[in-house]
mmCIF file of C-alpha atoms and ligand atoms in Angstrom:
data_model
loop_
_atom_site.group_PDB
_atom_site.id
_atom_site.type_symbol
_atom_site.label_atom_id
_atom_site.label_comp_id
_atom_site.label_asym_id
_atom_site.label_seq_id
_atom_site.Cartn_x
_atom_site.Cartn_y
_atom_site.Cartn_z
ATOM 1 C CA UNK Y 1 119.080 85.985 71.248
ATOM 2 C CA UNK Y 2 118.018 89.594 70.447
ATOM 3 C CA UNK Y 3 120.411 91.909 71.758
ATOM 4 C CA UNK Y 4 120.289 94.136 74.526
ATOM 5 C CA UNK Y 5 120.237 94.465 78.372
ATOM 6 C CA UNK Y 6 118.398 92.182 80.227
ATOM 7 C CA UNK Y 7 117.548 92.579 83.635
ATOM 8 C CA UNK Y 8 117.124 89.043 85.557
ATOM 9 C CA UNK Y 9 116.429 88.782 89.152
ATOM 10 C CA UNK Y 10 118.100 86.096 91.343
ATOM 11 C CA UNK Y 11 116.934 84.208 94.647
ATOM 12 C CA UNK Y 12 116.591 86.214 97.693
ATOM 13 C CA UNK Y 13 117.713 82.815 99.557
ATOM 14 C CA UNK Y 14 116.268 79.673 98.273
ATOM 15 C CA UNK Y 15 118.137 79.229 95.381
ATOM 16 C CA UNK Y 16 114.988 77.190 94.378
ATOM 17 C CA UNK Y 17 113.373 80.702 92.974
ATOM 18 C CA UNK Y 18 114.746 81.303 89.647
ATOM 19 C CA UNK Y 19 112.675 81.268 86.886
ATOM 20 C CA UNK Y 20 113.550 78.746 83.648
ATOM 21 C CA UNK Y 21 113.419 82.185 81.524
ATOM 22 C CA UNK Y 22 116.007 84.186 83.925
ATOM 23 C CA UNK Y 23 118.440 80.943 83.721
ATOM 24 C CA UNK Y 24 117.644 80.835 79.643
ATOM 25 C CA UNK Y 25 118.722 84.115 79.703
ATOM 26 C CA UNK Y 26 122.148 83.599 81.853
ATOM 27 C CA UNK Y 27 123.144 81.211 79.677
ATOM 28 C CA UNK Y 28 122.315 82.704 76.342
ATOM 29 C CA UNK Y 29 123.408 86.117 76.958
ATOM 30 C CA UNK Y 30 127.257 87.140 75.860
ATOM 31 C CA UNK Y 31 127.824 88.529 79.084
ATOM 32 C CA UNK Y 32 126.694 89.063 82.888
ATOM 33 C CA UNK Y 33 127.166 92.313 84.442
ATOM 34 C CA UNK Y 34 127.129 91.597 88.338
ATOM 35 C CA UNK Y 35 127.195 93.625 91.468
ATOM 36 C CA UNK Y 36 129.552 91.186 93.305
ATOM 37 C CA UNK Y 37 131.309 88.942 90.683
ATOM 38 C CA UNK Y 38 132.773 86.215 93.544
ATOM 39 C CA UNK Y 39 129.152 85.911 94.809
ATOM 40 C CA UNK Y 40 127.283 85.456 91.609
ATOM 41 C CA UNK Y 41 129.822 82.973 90.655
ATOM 42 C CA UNK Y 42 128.695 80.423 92.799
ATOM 43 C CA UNK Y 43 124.543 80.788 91.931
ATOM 44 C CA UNK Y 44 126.049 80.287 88.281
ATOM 45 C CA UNK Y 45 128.068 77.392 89.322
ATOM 46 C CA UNK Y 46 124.803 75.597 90.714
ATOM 47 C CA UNK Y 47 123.366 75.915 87.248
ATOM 48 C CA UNK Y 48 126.200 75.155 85.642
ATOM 49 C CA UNK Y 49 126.390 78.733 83.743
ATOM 50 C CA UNK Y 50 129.566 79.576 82.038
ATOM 51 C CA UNK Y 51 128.832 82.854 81.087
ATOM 52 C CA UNK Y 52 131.652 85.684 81.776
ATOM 53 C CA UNK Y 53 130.936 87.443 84.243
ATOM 54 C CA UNK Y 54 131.505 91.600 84.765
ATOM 55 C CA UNK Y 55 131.510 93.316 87.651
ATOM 56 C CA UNK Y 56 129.179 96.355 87.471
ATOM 57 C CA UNK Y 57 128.138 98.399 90.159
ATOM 58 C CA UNK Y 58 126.480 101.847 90.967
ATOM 59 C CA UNK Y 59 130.163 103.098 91.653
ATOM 60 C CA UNK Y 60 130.741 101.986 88.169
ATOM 61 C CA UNK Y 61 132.188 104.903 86.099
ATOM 62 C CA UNK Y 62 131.262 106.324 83.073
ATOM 63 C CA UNK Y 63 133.767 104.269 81.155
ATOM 64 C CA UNK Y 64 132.513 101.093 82.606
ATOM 65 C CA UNK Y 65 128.901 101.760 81.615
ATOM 66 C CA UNK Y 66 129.742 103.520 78.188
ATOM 67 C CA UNK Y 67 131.791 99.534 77.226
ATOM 68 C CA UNK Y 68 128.654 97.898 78.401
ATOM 69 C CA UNK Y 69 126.707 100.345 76.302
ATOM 70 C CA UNK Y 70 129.285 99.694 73.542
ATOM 71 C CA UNK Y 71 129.248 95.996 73.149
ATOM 72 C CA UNK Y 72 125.531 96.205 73.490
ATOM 73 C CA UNK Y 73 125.270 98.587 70.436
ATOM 74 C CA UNK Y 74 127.563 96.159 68.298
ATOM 75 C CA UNK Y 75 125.036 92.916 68.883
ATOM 76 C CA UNK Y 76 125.655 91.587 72.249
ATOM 77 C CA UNK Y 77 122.992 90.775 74.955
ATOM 78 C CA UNK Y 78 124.153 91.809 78.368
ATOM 79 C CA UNK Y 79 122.186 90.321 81.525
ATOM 80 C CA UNK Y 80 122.662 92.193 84.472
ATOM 81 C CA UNK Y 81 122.198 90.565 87.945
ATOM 82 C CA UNK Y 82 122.884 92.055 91.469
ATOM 83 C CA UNK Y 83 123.450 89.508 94.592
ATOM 84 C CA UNK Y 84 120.034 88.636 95.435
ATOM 85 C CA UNK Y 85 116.748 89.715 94.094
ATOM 86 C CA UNK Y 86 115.410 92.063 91.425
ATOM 87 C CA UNK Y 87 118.189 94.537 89.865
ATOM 88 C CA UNK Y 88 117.339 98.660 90.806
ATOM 89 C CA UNK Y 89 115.231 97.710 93.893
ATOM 90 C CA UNK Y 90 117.705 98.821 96.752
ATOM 91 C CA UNK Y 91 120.892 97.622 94.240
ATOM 92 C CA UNK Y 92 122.767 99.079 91.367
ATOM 93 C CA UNK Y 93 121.052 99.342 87.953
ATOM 94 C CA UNK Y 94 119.444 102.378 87.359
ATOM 95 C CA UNK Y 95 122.261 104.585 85.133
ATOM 96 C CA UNK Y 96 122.614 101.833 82.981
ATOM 97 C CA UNK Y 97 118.975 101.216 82.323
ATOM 98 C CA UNK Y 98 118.810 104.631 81.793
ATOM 99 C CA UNK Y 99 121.430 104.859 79.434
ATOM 100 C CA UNK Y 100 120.460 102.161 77.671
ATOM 101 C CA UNK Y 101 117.577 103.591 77.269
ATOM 102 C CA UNK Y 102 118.731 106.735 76.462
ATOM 103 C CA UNK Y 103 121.027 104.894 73.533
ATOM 104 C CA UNK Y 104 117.947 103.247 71.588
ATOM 105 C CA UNK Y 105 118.991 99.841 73.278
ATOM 106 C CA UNK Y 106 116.094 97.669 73.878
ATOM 107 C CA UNK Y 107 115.675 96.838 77.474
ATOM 108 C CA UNK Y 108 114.246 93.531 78.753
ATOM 109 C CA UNK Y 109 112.927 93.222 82.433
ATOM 110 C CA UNK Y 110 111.960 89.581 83.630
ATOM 111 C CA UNK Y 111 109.484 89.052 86.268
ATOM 112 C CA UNK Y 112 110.835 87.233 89.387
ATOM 113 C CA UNK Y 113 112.279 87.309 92.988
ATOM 114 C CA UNK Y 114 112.115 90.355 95.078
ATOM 115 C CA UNK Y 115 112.047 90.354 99.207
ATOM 116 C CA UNK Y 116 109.627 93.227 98.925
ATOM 117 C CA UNK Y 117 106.928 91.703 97.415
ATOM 118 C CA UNK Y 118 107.552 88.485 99.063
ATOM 119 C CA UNK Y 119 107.457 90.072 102.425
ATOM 120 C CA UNK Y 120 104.344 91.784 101.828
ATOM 121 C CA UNK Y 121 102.610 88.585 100.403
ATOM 122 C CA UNK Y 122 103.099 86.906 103.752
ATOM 123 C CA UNK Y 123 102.526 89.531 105.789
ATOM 124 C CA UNK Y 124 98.837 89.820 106.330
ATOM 125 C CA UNK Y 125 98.953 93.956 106.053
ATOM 126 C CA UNK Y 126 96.592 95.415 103.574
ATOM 127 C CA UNK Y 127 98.146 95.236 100.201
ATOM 128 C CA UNK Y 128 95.939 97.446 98.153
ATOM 129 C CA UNK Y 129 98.101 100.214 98.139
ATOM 130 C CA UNK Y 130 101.597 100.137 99.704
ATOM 131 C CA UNK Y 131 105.228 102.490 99.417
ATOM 132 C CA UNK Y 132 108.189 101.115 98.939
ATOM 133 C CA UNK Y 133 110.864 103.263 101.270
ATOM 134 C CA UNK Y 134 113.820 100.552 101.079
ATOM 135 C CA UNK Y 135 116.409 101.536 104.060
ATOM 136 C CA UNK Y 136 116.109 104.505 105.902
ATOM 137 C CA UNK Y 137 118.918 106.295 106.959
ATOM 138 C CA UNK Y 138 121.661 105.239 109.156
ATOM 139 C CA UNK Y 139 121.493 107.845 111.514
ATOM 140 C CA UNK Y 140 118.933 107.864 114.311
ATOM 141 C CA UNK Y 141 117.745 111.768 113.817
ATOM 142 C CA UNK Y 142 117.442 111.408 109.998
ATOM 143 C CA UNK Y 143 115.978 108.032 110.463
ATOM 144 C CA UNK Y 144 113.375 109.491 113.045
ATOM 145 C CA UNK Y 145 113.296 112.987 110.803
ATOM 146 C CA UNK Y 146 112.155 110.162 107.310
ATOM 147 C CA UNK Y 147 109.572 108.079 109.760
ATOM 148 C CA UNK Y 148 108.241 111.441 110.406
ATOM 149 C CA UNK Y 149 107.579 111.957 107.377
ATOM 150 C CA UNK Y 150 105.705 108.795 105.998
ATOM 151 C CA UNK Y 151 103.909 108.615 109.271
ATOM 152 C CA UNK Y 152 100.845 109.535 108.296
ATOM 153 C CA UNK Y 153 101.019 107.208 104.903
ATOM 154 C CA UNK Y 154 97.684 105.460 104.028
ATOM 155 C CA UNK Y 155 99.198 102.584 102.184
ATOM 156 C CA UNK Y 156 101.418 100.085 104.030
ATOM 157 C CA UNK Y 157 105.106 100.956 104.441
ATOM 158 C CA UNK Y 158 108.113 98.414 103.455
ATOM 159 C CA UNK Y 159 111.165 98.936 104.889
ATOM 160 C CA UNK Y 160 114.658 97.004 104.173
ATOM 161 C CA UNK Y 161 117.086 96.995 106.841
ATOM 162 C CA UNK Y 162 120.179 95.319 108.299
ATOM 163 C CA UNK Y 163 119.863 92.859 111.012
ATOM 164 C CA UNK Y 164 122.440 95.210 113.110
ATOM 165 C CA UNK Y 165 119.786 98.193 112.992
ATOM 166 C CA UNK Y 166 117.183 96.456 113.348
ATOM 167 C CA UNK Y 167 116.496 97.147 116.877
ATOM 168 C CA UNK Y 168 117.406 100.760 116.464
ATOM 169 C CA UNK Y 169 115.168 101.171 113.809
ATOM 170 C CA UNK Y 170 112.213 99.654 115.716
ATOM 171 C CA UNK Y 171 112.925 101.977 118.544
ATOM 172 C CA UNK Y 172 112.570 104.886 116.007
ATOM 173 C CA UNK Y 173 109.733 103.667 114.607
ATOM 174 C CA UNK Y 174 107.947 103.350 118.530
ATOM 175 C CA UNK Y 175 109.412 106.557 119.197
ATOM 176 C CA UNK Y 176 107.961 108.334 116.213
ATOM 177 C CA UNK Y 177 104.906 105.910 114.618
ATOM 178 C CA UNK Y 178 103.857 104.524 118.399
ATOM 179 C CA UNK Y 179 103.946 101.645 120.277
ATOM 180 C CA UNK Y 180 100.454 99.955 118.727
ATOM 181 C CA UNK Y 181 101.265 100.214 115.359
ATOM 182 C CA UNK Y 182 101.024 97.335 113.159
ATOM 183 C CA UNK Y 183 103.927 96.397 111.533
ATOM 184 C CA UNK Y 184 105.279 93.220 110.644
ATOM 185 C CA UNK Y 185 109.173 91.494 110.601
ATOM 186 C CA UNK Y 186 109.583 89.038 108.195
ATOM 187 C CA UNK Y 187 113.543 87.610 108.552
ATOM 188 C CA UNK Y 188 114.865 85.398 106.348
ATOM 189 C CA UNK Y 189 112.260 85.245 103.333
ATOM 190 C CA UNK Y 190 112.362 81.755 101.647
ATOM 191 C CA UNK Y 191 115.791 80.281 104.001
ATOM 192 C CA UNK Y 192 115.473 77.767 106.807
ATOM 193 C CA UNK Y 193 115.190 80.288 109.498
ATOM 194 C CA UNK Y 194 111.988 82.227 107.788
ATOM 195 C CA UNK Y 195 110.120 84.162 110.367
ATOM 196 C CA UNK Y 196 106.967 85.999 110.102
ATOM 197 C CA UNK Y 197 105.943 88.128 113.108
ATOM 198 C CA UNK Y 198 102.692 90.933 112.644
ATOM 199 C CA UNK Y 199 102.369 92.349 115.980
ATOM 200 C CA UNK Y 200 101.953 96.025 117.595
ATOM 201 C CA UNK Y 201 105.430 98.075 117.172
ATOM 202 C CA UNK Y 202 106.160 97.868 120.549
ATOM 203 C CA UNK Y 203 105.366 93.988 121.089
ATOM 204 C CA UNK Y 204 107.957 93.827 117.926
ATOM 205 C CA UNK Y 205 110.382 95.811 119.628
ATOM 206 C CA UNK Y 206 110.513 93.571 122.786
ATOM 207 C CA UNK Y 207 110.524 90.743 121.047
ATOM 208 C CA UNK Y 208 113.979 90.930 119.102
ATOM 209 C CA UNK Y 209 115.475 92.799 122.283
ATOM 210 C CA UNK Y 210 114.911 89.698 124.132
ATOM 211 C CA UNK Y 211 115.379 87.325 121.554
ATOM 212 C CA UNK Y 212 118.502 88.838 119.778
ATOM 213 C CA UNK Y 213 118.553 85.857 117.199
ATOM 214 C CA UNK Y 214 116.004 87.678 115.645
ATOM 215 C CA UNK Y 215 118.073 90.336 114.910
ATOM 216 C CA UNK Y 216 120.559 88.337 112.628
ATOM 217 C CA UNK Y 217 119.484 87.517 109.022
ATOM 218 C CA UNK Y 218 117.748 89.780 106.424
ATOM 219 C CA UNK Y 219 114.990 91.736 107.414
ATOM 220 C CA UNK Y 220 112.096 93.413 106.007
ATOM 221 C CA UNK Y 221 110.032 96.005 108.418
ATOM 222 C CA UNK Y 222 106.589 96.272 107.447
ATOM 223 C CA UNK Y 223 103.885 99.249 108.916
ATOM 224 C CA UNK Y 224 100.579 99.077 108.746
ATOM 225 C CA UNK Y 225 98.948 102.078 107.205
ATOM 226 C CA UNK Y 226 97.558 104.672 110.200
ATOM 227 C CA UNK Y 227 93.967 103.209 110.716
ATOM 228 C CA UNK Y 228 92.452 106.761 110.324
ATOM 229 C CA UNK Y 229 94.493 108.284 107.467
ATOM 230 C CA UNK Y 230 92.807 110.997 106.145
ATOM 231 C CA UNK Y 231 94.197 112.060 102.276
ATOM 232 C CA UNK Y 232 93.047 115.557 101.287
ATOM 233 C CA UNK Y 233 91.057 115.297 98.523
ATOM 234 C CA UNK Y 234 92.051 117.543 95.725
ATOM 235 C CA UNK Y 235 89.235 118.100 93.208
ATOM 236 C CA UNK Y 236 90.176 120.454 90.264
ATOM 237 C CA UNK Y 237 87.478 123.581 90.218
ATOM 238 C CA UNK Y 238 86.109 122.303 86.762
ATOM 239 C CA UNK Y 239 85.269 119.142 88.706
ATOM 240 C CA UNK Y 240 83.655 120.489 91.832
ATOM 241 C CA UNK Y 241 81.653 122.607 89.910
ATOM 242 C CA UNK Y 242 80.322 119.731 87.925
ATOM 243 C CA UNK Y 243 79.891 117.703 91.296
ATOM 244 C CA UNK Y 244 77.590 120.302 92.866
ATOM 245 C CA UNK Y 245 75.706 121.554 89.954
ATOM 246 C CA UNK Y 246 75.421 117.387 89.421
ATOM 247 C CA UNK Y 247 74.146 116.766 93.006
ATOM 248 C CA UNK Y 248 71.349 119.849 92.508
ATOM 249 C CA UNK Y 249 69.783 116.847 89.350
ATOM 250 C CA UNK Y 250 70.595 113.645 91.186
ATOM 251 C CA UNK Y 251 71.220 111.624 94.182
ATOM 252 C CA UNK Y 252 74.146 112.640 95.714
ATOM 253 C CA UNK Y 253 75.720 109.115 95.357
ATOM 254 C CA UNK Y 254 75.337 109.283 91.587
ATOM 255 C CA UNK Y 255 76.729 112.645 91.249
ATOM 256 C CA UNK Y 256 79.834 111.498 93.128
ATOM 257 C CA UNK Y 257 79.881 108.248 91.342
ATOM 258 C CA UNK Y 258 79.887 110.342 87.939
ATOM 259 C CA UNK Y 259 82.573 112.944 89.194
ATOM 260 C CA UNK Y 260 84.695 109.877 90.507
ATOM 261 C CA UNK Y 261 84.463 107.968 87.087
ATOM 262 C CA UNK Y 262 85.985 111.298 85.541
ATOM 263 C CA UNK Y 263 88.424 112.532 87.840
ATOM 264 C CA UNK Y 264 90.015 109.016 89.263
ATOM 265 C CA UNK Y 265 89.186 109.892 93.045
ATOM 266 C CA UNK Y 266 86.665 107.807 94.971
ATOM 267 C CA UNK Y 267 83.033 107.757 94.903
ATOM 268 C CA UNK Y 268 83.218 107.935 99.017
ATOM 269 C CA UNK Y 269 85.425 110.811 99.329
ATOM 270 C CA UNK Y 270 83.351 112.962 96.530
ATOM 271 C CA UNK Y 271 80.163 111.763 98.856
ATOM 272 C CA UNK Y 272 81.609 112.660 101.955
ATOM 273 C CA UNK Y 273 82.213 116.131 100.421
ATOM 274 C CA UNK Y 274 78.662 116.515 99.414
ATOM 275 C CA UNK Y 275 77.119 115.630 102.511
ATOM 276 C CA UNK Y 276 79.426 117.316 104.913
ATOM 277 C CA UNK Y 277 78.283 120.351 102.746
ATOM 278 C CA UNK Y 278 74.744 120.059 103.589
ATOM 279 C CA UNK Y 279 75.663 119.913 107.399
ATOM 280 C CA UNK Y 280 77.367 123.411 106.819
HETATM 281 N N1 SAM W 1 117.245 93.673 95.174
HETATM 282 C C1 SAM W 1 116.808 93.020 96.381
HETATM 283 C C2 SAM W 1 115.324 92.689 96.255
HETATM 284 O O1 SAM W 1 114.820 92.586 95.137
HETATM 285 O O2 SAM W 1 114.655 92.496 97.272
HETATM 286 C C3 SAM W 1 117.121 93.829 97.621
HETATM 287 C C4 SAM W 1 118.580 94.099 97.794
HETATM 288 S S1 SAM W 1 118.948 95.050 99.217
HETATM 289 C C5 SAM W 1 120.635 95.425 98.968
HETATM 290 C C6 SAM W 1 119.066 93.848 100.475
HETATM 291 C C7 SAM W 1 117.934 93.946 101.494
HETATM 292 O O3 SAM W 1 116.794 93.245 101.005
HETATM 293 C C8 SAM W 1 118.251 93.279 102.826
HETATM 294 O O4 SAM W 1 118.946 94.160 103.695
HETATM 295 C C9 SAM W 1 116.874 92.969 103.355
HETATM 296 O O5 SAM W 1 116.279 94.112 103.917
HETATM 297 C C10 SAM W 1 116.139 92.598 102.061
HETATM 298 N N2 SAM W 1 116.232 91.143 101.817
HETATM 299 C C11 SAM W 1 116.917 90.534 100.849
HETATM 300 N N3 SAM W 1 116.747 89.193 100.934
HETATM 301 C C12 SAM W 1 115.935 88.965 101.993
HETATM 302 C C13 SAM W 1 115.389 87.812 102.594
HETATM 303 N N4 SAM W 1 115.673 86.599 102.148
HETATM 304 N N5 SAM W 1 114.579 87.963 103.678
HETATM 305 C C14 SAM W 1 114.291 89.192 104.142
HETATM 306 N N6 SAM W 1 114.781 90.315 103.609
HETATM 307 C C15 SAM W 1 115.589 90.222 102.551
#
């Protein structure tokens, strides 16, 4: 197998959803790196992988990720795996990707598990655009202080968080986002206790207060985006110029079609600008 790092995601649950190139890969490379050796040990077992294992993790110094780097540079192909999911989303990864990188060693991604994408697949929130804010802080005021801040996002938010905070976090999120909201709780992606509840924030909130089996398990928070998000629309002063002195030869619709093709914003919001002018 070419040589290199290979980054291979791993069930989120179901240990059903692994892909026949990820478990190709565990067995073929020369060595695993793994957040939690003790844990990945037993997802190898079930496929009978007897690769050795490493543990790597973002605490990992310098020397550990300069020998990975090292027997990677003399011909072996390193997999690395974290304890559930896709490596560097919310888990340890990134430096030696980086560094890899960085070291003219060829880096290999494979497609596969990831509760983010899972959760917003089942969801039923708009999926066209959405921000992925993994866990929010800890603390109640710099967890209110972040919500604050991606309140007014037009995509939909996903949010990881443990079952413990759960409730807290939904409080925050009433406190700050309001208690209609739409926003989504999807526990236990892919296990035997999967739940997927889209509600208003506050309907959430009561829910696993009353029910506090819905707070155990593995959670992903999704928010809707703000039903009247307004972006600002910044249009470089070469391009407004063109739009107006466009819209004084054509239809204002083409002109903004034109200007939208070139600049990457939307037709609508070039429009809009060209018609709220006229009202002025
Ligand atoms: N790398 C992982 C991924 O690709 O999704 C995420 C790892 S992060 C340390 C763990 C968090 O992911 C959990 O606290 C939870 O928010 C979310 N998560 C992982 N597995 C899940 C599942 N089966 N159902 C719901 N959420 C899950």
């Amino acid at each position: 197998m070419e040589r290199g790092l290979y980054i291979v995601p791993t069930p989120i649950g179901n240990l059903g959803d692994i892909t026949h190139r990820a478990l190709e890969t565990l067995a073929a490379v020369t060595l695993i790196a793994a957040e939690d050796t003790r844990h990945s040990k037993k997802l190898l077992a079930h496929y009978g992988i007897e690769t050795p294992l490493w543990a790597y993790h973002d605490h990992s110094s310098d020397t550990a990720t300069q020998q990975l780097l090292a027997r990677m540079a003399s011909g072996d192909s390193v997999a690395l795996i974290s304890d559930a999911g896709t490596p560097l989303v919310s888990d340890p990864g990134f430096r030696l990707v980086r560094s890899a990188q960085d070291s003219g060693i060829r880096v290999f991604p494979l497609p596969g598990p990831c509760a983010a994408v899972t959760a917003l697949s089942g969801a039923g929130l708009p999926t066209d655009r959405f921000f992925f804010e993994g866990f929010l802080p800890a603390k109640s005021a710099a967890r209110r202080h972040r919500l604050e801040s991606l309140a007014h996002q037009s995509g939909t938010l996903v949010i990881y968080e443990a079952p413990h905070r759960i409730a807290a976090t939904l409080g925050d999120a009433v406190a700050i986002l309001g208690e209609g909201r739409e926003a989504v709780l999807a526990r236990e992606l892919s296990k035997s206790f999967e739940t997927i509840r889209r509600g208003a924030l506050g309907e959430l909130l009561a829910w696993v207060t009353e029910d506090v089996n819905q707070q155990r398990g593995e959670q992903v928070l999704l928010l809707g985006p703000v039903a009247d998000a307004v972006e600002p629309v910044v249009l470089s002063g070469k391009d407004r110029a063109l739009l107006f002195r466009l819209a004084e030869e054509l239809p204002p619709r083409k002109a903004a079609a034109i200007v939208a093709d070139l600049s990457g914003l939307r037709t609508r919001d070039l429009y809009k600008m060209l018609t709220e002018r006229d009202k002025n």
